[in-house]
Coordinates of C-alpha atoms in Angstrom, one line a residue:
M1 CA 152.9 83.7 -95.4
N2 CA 153.0 81.2 -92.7
G3 CA 155.2 79.8 -90.3
N4 CA 157.5 80.5 -87.8
F5 CA 160.5 82.0 -90.7
Q6 CA 162.1 85.3 -90.6
K7 CA 161.9 88.2 -92.7
L8 CA 164.5 89.3 -94.8
S9 CA 166.0 92.1 -97.0
A10 CA 167.9 92.6 -99.7
S11 CA 170.8 94.3 -97.1
H12 CA 170.3 90.5 -95.7
I13 CA 171.0 88.1 -98.3
A14 CA 174.3 90.1 -99.7
A15 CA 175.5 89.8 -96.0
K16 CA 173.9 85.9 -95.3
L17 CA 175.7 85.5 -99.5
K18 CA 179.2 87.3 -98.4
I19 CA 179.4 85.9 -94.9
A20 CA 178.7 81.8 -96.8
A21 CA 181.1 83.0 -99.6
S22 CA 183.9 83.6 -97.3
A23 CA 183.6 80.4 -95.3
N24 CA 183.6 78.6 -98.7
K25 CA 180.6 77.7 -98.6
S26 CA 178.9 75.7 -101.8
L27 CA 175.3 76.5 -102.6
M28 CA 172.9 75.0 -104.5
I29 CA 170.3 77.2 -105.8
L30 CA 166.8 76.0 -106.7
C31 CA 164.2 76.8 -109.2
H32 CA 160.3 76.2 -109.6
Q33 CA 159.5 73.2 -111.8
N34 CA 158.9 73.6 -115.9
P35 CA 160.5 76.6 -115.0
D36 CA 160.4 80.1 -116.9
G37 CA 163.1 83.2 -117.9
D38 CA 162.4 84.4 -113.7
T39 CA 163.4 82.0 -112.1
V40 CA 166.6 80.0 -114.7
A41 CA 167.7 83.8 -115.3
S42 CA 167.2 85.1 -111.6
A43 CA 169.0 81.8 -111.2
F44 CA 172.0 82.0 -112.7
A45 CA 172.4 85.6 -111.8
L46 CA 173.1 85.2 -108.1
K47 CA 175.5 81.8 -108.9
L48 CA 177.3 84.5 -110.7
M49 CA 177.3 86.9 -108.2
Y50 CA 178.1 84.2 -105.3
D51 CA 181.1 82.8 -107.7
A52 CA 182.5 85.7 -107.9
L53 CA 182.6 86.3 -103.9
C54 CA 184.2 82.6 -103.5
G55 CA 186.6 83.2 -106.3
V56 CA 186.2 80.5 -107.8
P57 CA 182.6 78.2 -109.6
R58 CA 181.2 77.7 -105.9
A59 CA 177.0 77.6 -107.2
R60 CA 175.2 75.7 -108.7
C61 CA 171.3 75.7 -110.4
V62 CA 168.7 72.7 -110.2
C63 CA 165.8 72.1 -111.4
T64 CA 163.4 69.1 -111.7
S65 CA 163.3 69.1 -115.1
E66 CA 165.4 70.8 -117.9
G67 CA 164.6 74.3 -119.1
A68 CA 163.1 75.4 -122.0
P69 CA 165.2 75.2 -125.6
Y70 CA 166.0 79.1 -125.6
L71 CA 166.6 79.6 -121.8
T72 CA 169.6 77.8 -122.2
H73 CA 171.2 80.9 -124.2
F74 CA 170.6 81.9 -120.5
Y75 CA 172.2 79.9 -118.4
R76 CA 176.2 80.7 -117.6
G77 CA 179.2 78.1 -116.4
Q78 CA 176.9 74.8 -116.2
E79 CA 175.5 72.9 -119.3
S80 CA 172.5 71.9 -118.0
I81 CA 169.7 72.7 -114.9
A82 CA 168.8 69.4 -114.7
Y83 CA 168.5 67.8 -110.4
I84 CA 171.6 64.9 -110.6
P85 CA 169.7 62.3 -107.7
G86 CA 171.3 63.1 -104.3
E87 CA 173.8 65.4 -105.5
E88 CA 172.1 67.6 -102.7
K89 CA 174.3 66.0 -100.3
K90 CA 177.6 67.9 -101.9
F91 CA 176.3 71.5 -101.3
D92 CA 176.4 73.7 -98.2
L93 CA 173.5 75.7 -98.8
K94 CA 170.8 76.4 -100.3
I95 CA 168.0 79.1 -101.6
S96 CA 165.4 79.0 -103.8
V97 CA 164.6 81.7 -106.3
D98 CA 161.4 82.2 -108.0
V99 CA 159.4 79.8 -105.5
A100 CA 156.1 81.0 -103.8
S101 CA 155.9 77.1 -101.4
P102 CA 157.2 73.5 -101.8
K103 CA 154.7 72.1 -104.3
Q104 CA 156.5 74.4 -107.6
L105 CA 159.5 72.9 -106.8
G106 CA 157.9 69.7 -108.3
K107 CA 159.8 66.5 -107.0
L108 CA 162.6 68.3 -105.4
Q109 CA 159.5 69.3 -102.3
F110 CA 161.9 66.5 -100.4
L111 CA 164.3 69.3 -100.3
A112 CA 162.1 73.3 -99.2
T113 CA 162.9 71.6 -95.8
D114 CA 166.6 71.7 -96.2
V115 CA 166.5 75.2 -98.3
D116 CA 168.0 78.9 -96.0
F117 CA 166.5 81.2 -97.4
M118 CA 164.0 82.1 -100.6
I119 CA 164.2 85.2 -102.9
D120 CA 159.9 85.2 -104.0
H121 CA 157.7 88.1 -105.0
H122 CA 154.5 85.8 -104.9
A123 CA 151.9 87.2 -103.5
M124 CA 150.1 83.6 -102.7
G125 CA 151.6 81.3 -101.8
E126 CA 153.5 79.4 -98.8
S127 CA 156.9 80.0 -97.0
F128 CA 158.9 77.3 -96.3
A129 CA 161.9 79.1 -95.2
D130 CA 163.5 82.7 -93.9
Y131 CA 161.8 85.1 -97.1
Y132 CA 162.6 87.7 -99.4
T133 CA 159.3 88.2 -100.7
V134 CA 158.4 91.4 -102.4
P135 CA 154.7 91.3 -103.8
T136 CA 154.6 94.0 -105.7
A137 CA 158.0 93.7 -107.7
S138 CA 157.1 92.0 -110.9
A139 CA 159.2 89.2 -111.5
A140 CA 161.4 87.7 -108.7
G141 CA 164.5 89.3 -110.7
E142 CA 163.7 92.9 -109.6
L143 CA 164.5 91.7 -106.0
V144 CA 167.9 89.9 -107.7
W145 CA 168.9 93.1 -108.9
S146 CA 168.0 94.5 -105.0
V147 CA 170.8 92.0 -103.5
Y148 CA 172.8 93.3 -106.7
E149 CA 172.4 96.3 -105.8
N150 CA 174.1 95.8 -101.9
L151 CA 176.6 93.8 -103.1
M152 CA 178.0 96.2 -104.8
I153 CA 178.2 99.5 -102.4
D154 CA 180.1 96.4 -100.9
G155 CA 182.7 96.1 -103.1
L156 CA 181.9 93.4 -106.1
P157 CA 182.7 94.8 -108.9
A158 CA 180.1 95.5 -111.9
M159 CA 179.2 92.6 -113.3
P160 CA 176.9 92.7 -117.7
D161 CA 176.3 89.5 -117.3
V162 CA 174.8 89.3 -114.2
A163 CA 172.5 92.9 -115.4
R164 CA 171.8 90.9 -118.6
L165 CA 170.4 87.7 -116.5
I166 CA 168.6 89.4 -114.5
Y167 CA 167.4 92.0 -117.1
A168 CA 166.0 88.9 -118.6
A169 CA 164.4 87.9 -116.0
I170 CA 162.4 90.8 -115.8
S171 CA 161.8 90.8 -119.2
A172 CA 160.0 87.4 -119.3
D173 CA 157.7 87.5 -116.8
T174 CA 156.4 91.2 -117.8
G175 CA 156.4 90.2 -121.6
S176 CA 159.1 92.7 -122.6
F177 CA 157.5 95.6 -119.8
R178 CA 154.1 95.3 -121.8
Y179 CA 151.8 93.8 -118.7
S180 CA 150.3 95.2 -116.5
N181 CA 152.8 93.9 -113.4
T182 CA 155.5 96.3 -114.4
T183 CA 155.8 99.3 -112.2
P184 CA 157.5 102.5 -112.4
D185 CA 161.0 100.9 -110.2
T186 CA 160.9 98.2 -112.8
M187 CA 161.2 100.4 -115.5
N188 CA 163.7 102.4 -112.9
I189 CA 165.2 98.8 -112.3
G190 CA 165.5 98.2 -116.4
A191 CA 167.1 101.8 -116.9
N192 CA 169.1 101.0 -114.8
L193 CA 170.3 97.8 -116.3
L194 CA 170.4 99.5 -119.7
R195 CA 172.9 100.9 -118.4
E196 CA 175.1 98.3 -117.8
I197 CA 174.5 96.7 -120.7
N198 CA 174.5 98.9 -124.0
G199 CA 178.4 100.2 -121.2
A200 CA 180.0 97.0 -121.2
R201 CA 180.9 96.2 -124.6
D202 CA 182.2 93.1 -123.9
G203 CA 180.4 90.9 -127.0
G204 CA 177.9 89.9 -124.6
E205 CA 174.0 89.8 -126.1
S206 CA 172.5 93.7 -126.4
A207 CA 169.3 94.5 -123.9
S208 CA 167.3 93.6 -127.5
E209 CA 169.1 90.1 -128.5
I210 CA 167.9 89.4 -125.1
A211 CA 164.1 90.5 -125.8
R212 CA 164.4 88.1 -129.5
L213 CA 165.3 85.1 -127.7
L214 CA 162.9 85.0 -124.8
H215 CA 159.9 86.5 -127.1
E216 CA 160.5 86.3 -131.0
N217 CA 162.2 83.2 -130.9
T218 CA 160.1 79.8 -131.5
T219 CA 161.0 76.9 -132.3
M220 CA 159.4 73.8 -134.4
G221 CA 158.4 71.9 -131.5
E222 CA 156.2 74.9 -130.2
L223 CA 154.4 76.1 -133.4
K224 CA 153.2 72.8 -133.9
A225 CA 151.8 73.1 -130.1
Q226 CA 150.3 76.6 -131.3
R227 CA 148.7 74.3 -134.0
L228 CA 147.5 72.0 -132.0
A229 CA 146.0 74.2 -129.6
I230 CA 144.1 76.5 -132.1
D231 CA 142.6 73.4 -133.1
S232 CA 141.7 71.8 -129.6
L233 CA 140.5 76.5 -128.8
K234 CA 137.2 76.5 -126.4
F235 CA 135.1 78.9 -124.8
A236 CA 132.9 79.7 -121.9
A237 CA 131.2 81.9 -120.6
D238 CA 129.8 84.2 -123.7
G239 CA 133.5 83.9 -125.1
R240 CA 135.1 85.8 -121.8
L241 CA 136.7 82.2 -121.2
A242 CA 138.6 80.3 -123.4
Y243 CA 141.1 77.3 -122.2
I244 CA 142.4 74.7 -123.8
I245 CA 142.9 71.4 -122.2
F246 CA 145.8 68.9 -123.9
T247 CA 145.9 65.4 -122.9
A248 CA 148.4 63.1 -122.3
D249 CA 147.7 61.8 -125.6
M250 CA 147.0 64.6 -127.7
L251 CA 150.7 65.6 -127.2
E252 CA 151.9 61.8 -127.3
A253 CA 150.0 61.4 -130.7
N254 CA 151.4 64.7 -132.4
G255 CA 154.8 64.7 -130.8
I256 CA 154.7 67.5 -128.7
S257 CA 157.2 68.3 -125.3
E258 CA 155.5 69.4 -122.0
L259 CA 157.9 72.0 -122.8
D260 CA 156.6 72.9 -126.0
I261 CA 153.3 74.6 -124.4
G262 CA 154.8 76.2 -122.2
G263 CA 154.2 79.7 -123.8
I264 CA 150.2 78.5 -124.8
V265 CA 148.5 80.4 -122.5
D266 CA 148.9 83.4 -123.7
L267 CA 146.7 82.5 -127.0
P268 CA 144.0 82.2 -125.3
R269 CA 144.2 84.9 -123.4
S270 CA 145.0 87.5 -126.7
I271 CA 141.7 86.3 -128.3
E272 CA 139.5 89.5 -128.3
G273 CA 136.8 89.8 -126.1
V274 CA 138.2 86.9 -123.4
Q275 CA 138.5 88.0 -120.4
I276 CA 140.2 84.8 -118.9
G277 CA 143.0 82.2 -120.6
V278 CA 143.4 78.8 -119.3
T279 CA 145.8 75.7 -120.2
V280 CA 145.6 71.9 -119.0
K281 CA 148.3 69.9 -118.6
Q282 CA 147.3 66.2 -117.9
N283 CA 150.8 64.5 -116.6
R284 CA 151.7 62.0 -118.6
V285 CA 153.2 59.7 -116.0
D286 CA 150.0 60.1 -113.4
R287 CA 146.7 61.0 -115.6
Q288 CA 144.5 62.3 -112.5
L289 CA 147.0 65.4 -112.7
F290 CA 145.9 68.6 -114.5
R291 CA 148.7 71.6 -114.4
V292 CA 146.7 74.4 -115.3
S293 CA 148.3 78.2 -116.4
S294 CA 146.0 81.1 -116.4
R295 CA 145.8 84.7 -117.7
A296 CA 143.8 87.5 -117.2
N297 CA 142.6 90.1 -118.7
G298 CA 140.8 93.6 -117.4
K299 CA 140.1 93.6 -113.7
A300 CA 140.2 89.7 -113.4
N301 CA 141.4 88.3 -110.3
V302 CA 143.0 84.5 -111.5
A303 CA 145.1 84.5 -108.4
K304 CA 142.4 84.3 -106.0
V305 CA 140.7 80.8 -108.4
C306 CA 143.6 79.7 -108.2
A307 CA 144.6 79.9 -105.0
T308 CA 140.8 77.7 -104.2
L309 CA 142.7 75.1 -106.7
G310 CA 145.6 74.8 -104.1
G311 CA 147.7 76.6 -106.5
G312 CA 148.8 80.7 -106.4
G313 CA 150.4 83.5 -108.6
H314 CA 148.8 87.1 -109.8
D315 CA 146.1 88.3 -109.9
K316 CA 146.9 88.3 -113.6
A317 CA 148.4 85.3 -114.4
A318 CA 148.5 82.3 -111.6
G319 CA 148.8 78.0 -111.8
A320 CA 147.7 75.4 -109.5
T321 CA 147.5 70.5 -110.0
V322 CA 144.3 70.1 -110.1
T323 CA 143.5 66.5 -109.4
A324 CA 140.3 64.7 -111.6
Q325 CA 139.1 61.7 -112.7
S326 CA 139.3 62.3 -117.0
P327 CA 140.3 65.7 -119.0
E328 CA 136.6 65.9 -118.8
E329 CA 136.1 66.0 -115.3
A330 CA 139.3 68.1 -115.5
E331 CA 137.5 70.5 -118.3
K332 CA 134.6 70.9 -115.9
L333 CA 136.2 71.5 -112.5
I334 CA 138.1 74.5 -114.3
V335 CA 134.9 76.1 -116.1
E336 CA 133.1 76.1 -112.7
E337 CA 136.1 78.0 -111.2
F338 CA 137.4 80.7 -113.4
S339 CA 133.9 81.4 -114.2
K340 CA 132.9 82.9 -110.9
A341 CA 136.0 85.2 -111.9
L342 CA 134.4 87.3 -114.7
I343 CA 134.0 90.4 -114.2

């Protein structure tokens, strides 16, 4: 972290939200570009809590890009998270969740200097506001749970839909509590959420249905993307590095959207003998920009590699955006850099 920003705690965040709500301030909650389950579900959990504090809807979740189709199941109280140009002028307070650096806001980077505080769990990043950051947390959802706990201590009633959203956020970033970032604290939080969800009996989604929507709900576009990924899979370093390069032309020729390939990064990592799996996506507008997503098995650390490329993340899951004159140049760079992290 850098900059002259104040380190916050869950109690600080809860107090700030209560003060803002008592003053009837409106709240914009920013998600990162190419949103995943953690950023979206965490944002909507915060929205529901803030709306409850205000007594009327006063918060909106926003992203530079629309969510993946399966994420719409977790929207609460609004139709879309797609940013509307100029709408930031309507909000008194702005916060971000699961955003490690201004770059992760995409086209909304210009709003970074207006963010009042950020909630994040990434070990490597760039603070751009007062921050509540816990790198050991499996997901931003864990931090939002702590805020929820503090608000309930101060009188906020239990809100089963908030519990469902936090459960979704954590499940998304832990692969349904399977990944190495799952800790005893993660399981304890999950147990508390399960008690609230199972005890609600209000007709809302069960924990198993949340897991199904997140991890077992594939669109036809995603199936097409998986087939293209398998056909395009490449290996390096004696099979320890597996990677896929999605060029803009490939996506257009096959009628595949960027959202369709969001979860493909887990495919190369799942192959026997692979230590690091990487997907590279060429930007359709600026074709010299390539989005890199990486996952690691065993002792390999992809966060350090992505940090050298201007990105960041966790030891086992990280990303970056690189500049290259061609897909071939981007491929050469990726193979060279990630091969250094192989054990």
